[in-house]
Short mmCIF file of C-alpha atoms in Angstrom, two decimals:
data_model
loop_
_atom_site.label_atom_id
_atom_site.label_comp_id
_atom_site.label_asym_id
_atom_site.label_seq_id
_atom_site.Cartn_x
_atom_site.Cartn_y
_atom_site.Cartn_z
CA UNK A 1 -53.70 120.88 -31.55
CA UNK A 2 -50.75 122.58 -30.65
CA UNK A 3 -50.43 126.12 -32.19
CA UNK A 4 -48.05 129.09 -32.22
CA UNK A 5 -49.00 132.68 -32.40
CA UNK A 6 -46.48 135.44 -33.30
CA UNK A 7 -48.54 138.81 -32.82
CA UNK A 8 -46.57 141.21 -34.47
CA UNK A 9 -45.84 140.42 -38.60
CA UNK A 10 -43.35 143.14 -38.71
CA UNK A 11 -41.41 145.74 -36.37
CA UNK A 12 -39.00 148.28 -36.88
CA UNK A 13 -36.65 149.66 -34.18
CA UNK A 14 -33.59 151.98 -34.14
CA UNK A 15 -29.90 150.69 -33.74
CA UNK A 16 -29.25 150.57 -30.26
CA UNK A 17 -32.48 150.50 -29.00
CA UNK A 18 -33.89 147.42 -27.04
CA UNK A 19 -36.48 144.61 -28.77
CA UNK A 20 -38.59 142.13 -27.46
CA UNK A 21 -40.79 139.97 -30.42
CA UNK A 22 -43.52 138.27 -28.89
CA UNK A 23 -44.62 134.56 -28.96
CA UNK A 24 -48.03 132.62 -27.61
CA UNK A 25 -48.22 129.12 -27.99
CA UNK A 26 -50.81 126.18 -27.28
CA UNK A 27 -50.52 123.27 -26.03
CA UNK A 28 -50.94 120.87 -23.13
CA UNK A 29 -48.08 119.95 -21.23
CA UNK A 30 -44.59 121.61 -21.41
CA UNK A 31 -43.37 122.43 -24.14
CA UNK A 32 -40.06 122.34 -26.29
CA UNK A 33 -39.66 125.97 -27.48
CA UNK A 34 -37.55 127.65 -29.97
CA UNK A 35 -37.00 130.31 -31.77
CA UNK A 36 -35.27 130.78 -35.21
CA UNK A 37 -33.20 133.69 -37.40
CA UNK A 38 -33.69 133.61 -41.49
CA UNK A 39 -31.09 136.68 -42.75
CA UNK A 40 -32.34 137.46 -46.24
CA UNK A 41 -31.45 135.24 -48.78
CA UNK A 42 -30.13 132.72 -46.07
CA UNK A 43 -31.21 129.37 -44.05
CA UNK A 44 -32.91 129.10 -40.44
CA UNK A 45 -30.24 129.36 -37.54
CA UNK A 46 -31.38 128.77 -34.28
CA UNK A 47 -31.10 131.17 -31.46
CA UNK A 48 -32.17 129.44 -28.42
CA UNK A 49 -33.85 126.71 -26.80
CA UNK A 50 -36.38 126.17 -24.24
CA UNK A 51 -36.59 122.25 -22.65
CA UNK A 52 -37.09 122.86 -19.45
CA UNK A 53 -35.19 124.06 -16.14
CA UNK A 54 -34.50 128.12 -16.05
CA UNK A 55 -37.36 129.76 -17.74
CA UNK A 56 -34.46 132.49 -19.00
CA UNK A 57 -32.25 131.07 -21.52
CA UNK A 58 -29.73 132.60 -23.06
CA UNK A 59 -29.09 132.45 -26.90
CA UNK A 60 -26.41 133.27 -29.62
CA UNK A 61 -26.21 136.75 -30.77
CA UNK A 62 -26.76 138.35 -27.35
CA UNK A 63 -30.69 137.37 -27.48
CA UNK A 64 -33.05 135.75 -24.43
CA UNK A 65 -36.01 134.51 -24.14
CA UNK A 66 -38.48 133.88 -21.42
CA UNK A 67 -41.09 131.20 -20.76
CA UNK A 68 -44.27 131.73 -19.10
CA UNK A 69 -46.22 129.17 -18.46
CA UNK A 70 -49.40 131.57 -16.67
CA UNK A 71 -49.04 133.71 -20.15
CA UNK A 72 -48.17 130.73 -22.42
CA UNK A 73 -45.43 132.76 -23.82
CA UNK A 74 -41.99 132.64 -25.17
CA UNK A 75 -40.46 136.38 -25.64
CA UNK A 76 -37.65 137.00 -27.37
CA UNK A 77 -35.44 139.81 -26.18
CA UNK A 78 -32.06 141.92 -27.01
CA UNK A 79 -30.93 144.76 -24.92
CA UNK A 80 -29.59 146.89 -27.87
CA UNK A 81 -30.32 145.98 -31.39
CA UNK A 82 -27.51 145.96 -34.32
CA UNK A 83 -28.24 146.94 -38.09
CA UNK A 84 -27.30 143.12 -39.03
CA UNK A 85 -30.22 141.64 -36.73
CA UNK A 86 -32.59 142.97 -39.62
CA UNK A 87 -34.36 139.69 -40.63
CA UNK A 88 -36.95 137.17 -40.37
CA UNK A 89 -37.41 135.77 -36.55
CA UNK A 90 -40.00 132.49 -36.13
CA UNK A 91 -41.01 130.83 -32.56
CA UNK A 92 -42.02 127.27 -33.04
CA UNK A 93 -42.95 124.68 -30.77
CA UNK A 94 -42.34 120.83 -30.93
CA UNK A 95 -45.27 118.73 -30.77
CA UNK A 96 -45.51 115.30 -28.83
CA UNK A 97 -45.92 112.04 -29.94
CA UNK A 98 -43.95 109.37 -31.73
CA UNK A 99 -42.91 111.57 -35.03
CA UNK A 100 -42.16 115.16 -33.15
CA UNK A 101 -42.82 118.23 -35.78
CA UNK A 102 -41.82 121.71 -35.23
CA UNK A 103 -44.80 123.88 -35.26
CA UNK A 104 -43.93 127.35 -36.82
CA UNK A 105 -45.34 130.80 -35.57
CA UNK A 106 -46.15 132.64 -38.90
CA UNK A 107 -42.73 135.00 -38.32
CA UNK A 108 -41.99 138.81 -36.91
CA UNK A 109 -40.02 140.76 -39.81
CA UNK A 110 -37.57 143.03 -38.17
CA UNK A 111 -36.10 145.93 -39.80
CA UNK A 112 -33.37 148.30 -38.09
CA UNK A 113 -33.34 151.88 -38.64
CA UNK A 114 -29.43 153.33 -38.90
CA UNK B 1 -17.52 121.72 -39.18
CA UNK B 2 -21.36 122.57 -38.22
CA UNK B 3 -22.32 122.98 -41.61
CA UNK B 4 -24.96 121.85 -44.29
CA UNK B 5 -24.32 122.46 -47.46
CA UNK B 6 -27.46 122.61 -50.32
CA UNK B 7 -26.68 122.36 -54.25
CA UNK B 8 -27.44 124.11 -56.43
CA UNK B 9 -28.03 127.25 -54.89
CA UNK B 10 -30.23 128.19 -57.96
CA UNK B 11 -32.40 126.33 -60.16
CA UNK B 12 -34.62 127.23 -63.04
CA UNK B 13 -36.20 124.38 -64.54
CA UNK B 14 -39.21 123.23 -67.09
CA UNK B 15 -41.85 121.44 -65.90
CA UNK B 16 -41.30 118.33 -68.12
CA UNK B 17 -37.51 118.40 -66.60
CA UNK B 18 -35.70 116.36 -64.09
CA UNK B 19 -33.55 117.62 -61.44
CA UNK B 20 -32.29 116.62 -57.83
CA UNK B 21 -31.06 119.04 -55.19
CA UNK B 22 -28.07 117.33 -52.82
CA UNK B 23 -27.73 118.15 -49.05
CA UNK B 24 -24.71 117.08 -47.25
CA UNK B 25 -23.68 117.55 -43.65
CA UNK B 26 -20.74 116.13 -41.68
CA UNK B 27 -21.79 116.56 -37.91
CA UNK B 28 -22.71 113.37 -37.75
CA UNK B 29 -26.35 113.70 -37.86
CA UNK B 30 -28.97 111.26 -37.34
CA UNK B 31 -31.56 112.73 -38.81
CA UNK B 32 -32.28 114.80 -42.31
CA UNK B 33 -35.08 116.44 -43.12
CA UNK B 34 -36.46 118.76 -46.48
CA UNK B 35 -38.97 121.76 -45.90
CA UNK B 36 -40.50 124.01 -48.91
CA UNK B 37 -40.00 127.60 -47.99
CA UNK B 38 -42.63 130.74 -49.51
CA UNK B 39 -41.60 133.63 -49.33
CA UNK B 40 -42.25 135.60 -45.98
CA UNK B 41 -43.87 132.14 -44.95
CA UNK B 42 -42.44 129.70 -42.03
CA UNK B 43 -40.88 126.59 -43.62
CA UNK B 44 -43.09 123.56 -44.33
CA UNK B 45 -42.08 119.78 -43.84
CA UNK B 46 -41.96 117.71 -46.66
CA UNK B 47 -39.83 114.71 -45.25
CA UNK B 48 -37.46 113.37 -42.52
CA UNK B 49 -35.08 110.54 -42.44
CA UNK B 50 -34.22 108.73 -39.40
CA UNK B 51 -31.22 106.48 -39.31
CA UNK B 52 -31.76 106.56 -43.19
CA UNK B 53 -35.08 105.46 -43.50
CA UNK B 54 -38.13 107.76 -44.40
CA UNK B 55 -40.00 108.55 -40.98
CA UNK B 56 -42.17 111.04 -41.81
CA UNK B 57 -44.12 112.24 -45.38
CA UNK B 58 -46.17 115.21 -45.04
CA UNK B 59 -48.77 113.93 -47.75
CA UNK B 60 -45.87 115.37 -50.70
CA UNK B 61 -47.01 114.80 -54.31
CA UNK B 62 -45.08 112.28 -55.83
CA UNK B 63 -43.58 114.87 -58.49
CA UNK B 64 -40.69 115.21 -55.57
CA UNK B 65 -39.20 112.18 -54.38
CA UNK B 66 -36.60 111.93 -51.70
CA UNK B 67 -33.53 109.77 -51.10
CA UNK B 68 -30.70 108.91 -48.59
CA UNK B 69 -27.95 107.74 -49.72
CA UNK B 70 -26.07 107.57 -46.57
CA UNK B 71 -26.40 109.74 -43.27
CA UNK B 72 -24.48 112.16 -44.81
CA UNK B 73 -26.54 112.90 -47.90
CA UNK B 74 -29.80 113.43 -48.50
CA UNK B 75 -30.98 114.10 -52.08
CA UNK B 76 -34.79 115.45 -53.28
CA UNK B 77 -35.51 114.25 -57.11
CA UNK B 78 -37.74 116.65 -58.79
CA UNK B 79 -40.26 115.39 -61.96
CA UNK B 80 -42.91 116.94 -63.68
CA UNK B 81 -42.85 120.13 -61.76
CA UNK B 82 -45.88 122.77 -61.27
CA UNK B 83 -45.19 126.14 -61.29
CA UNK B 84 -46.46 126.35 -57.35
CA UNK B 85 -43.68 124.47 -56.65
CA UNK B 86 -41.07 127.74 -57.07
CA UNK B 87 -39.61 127.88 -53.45
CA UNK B 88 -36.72 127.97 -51.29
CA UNK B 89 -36.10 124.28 -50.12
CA UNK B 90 -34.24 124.12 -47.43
CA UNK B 91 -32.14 120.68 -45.88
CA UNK B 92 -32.01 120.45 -42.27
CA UNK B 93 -30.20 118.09 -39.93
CA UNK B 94 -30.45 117.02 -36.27
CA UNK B 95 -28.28 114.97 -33.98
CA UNK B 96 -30.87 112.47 -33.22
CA UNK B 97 -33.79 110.78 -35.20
CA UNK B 98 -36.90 111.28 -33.29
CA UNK B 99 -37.17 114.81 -33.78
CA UNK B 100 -35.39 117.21 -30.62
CA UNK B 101 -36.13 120.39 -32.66
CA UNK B 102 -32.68 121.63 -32.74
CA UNK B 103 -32.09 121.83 -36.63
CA UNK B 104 -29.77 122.72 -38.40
CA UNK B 105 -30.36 124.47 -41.60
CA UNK B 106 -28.27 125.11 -45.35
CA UNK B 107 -28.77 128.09 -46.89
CA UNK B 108 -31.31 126.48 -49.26
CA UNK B 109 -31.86 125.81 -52.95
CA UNK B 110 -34.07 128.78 -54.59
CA UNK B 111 -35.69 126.40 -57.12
CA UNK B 112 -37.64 128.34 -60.01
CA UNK B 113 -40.08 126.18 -62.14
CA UNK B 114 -41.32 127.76 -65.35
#
């Protein structure tokens, strides 16, 4: 069964400073990968995709990711962090079959330090 | 307009009550979907429409019931509430039925049952 992994439940970083949240999935072929933003108090935006193609994509809000399919993982990256990037990041993965499901990594909790 | 919009944004209800909570979106969408947010917890499916008819169930007690109306609105009827059921609910929508992942999300409905 396909699964998603998010190591880290929570990180803090300074302003300015760089961030990378990490994401393991599992599952047997290639994958659809994504990962999500939840501000407090506020719905799921999505950052970026992963289909297929370059395995750096680029995302809204100045953030990347990488796939690698050796590591089966799906980084998420931003050079410098900013004080309103402070929320709740998830990596999920879309399953195959007729009725495709997102499959959610548990979340990484991000808070900035001024 | 790339928005869904969720009402009410709060609700506080009994748990002999009934209630709905409304999603709208104007993008277009093929697809609509309701997932049950915990807090500090990824979202979890409760239902999708495709083309207006119900595609997927994720095994959802019959205390919520879901409609859609047209592709435009999608409506969950609440009866006979637990108090487990407090969550965030959150409407999604997608461009296609058949599931692509790329969802988007309203800001939710913070449903309190006491």
């Amino acid at each position: 069964a396909q699964s998603v992994t998010q190591p880290d439940i929570h990180i803090t970083v300074s302003e300015g400073a760089s961030l990378e949240l990490r994401c393991n999935y599992s599952y047997g072929a290639t994958p659809y990968l994504f990962w999500y933003v939840q501000s407090p108090g506020q719905g799921l935006q999505l950052l970026l995709k992963y289909f297929s193609g370059d395995t750096l994509v680029q995302g809204i809000k100045g953030f990347e990711a990488e796939f690698k399919r050796s590591q089966s993982s799906f980084n998420l990256r931003k050079p410098s962090v900013h004080w309103s990037d402070a929320a709740e990041y998830f990596c999920a993965v879309m399953n195959a079959g007729n009725n495709r499901k997102l499959i959610w990594g548990l979340g990484t909790s991000l808070a900035v330090n001024p | 307009d790339t928005e869904v919009t969720q009402t009410p944004k709060h609700l506080v209800m009994g748990m002999t009550n009934k209630k709905s909570l409304k999603c709208e979106q104007h993008m277009g969408h093929r697809a609509m979907y309701w997932y049950k947010q915990k807090a500090k917890k990824p979202p979890e499916l409760m239902f999708v429409y495709s083309y207006e008819k119900l595609s997927i169930n994720e095994s959802v007690p019959s205390r919520f019931s879901p409609e859609c109306p047209n592709s435009s609105l999608l409506n969950l009827h609440l009866h006979a509430l637990q108090p487990e059921d407090s969550a965030l609910y959150l409407c999604a929508s997608s461009q296609k039925g058949g599931g692509t992942g790329e969802l988007f999300f309203g800001e939710g409905s913070r449903l309190t049952v006491l």
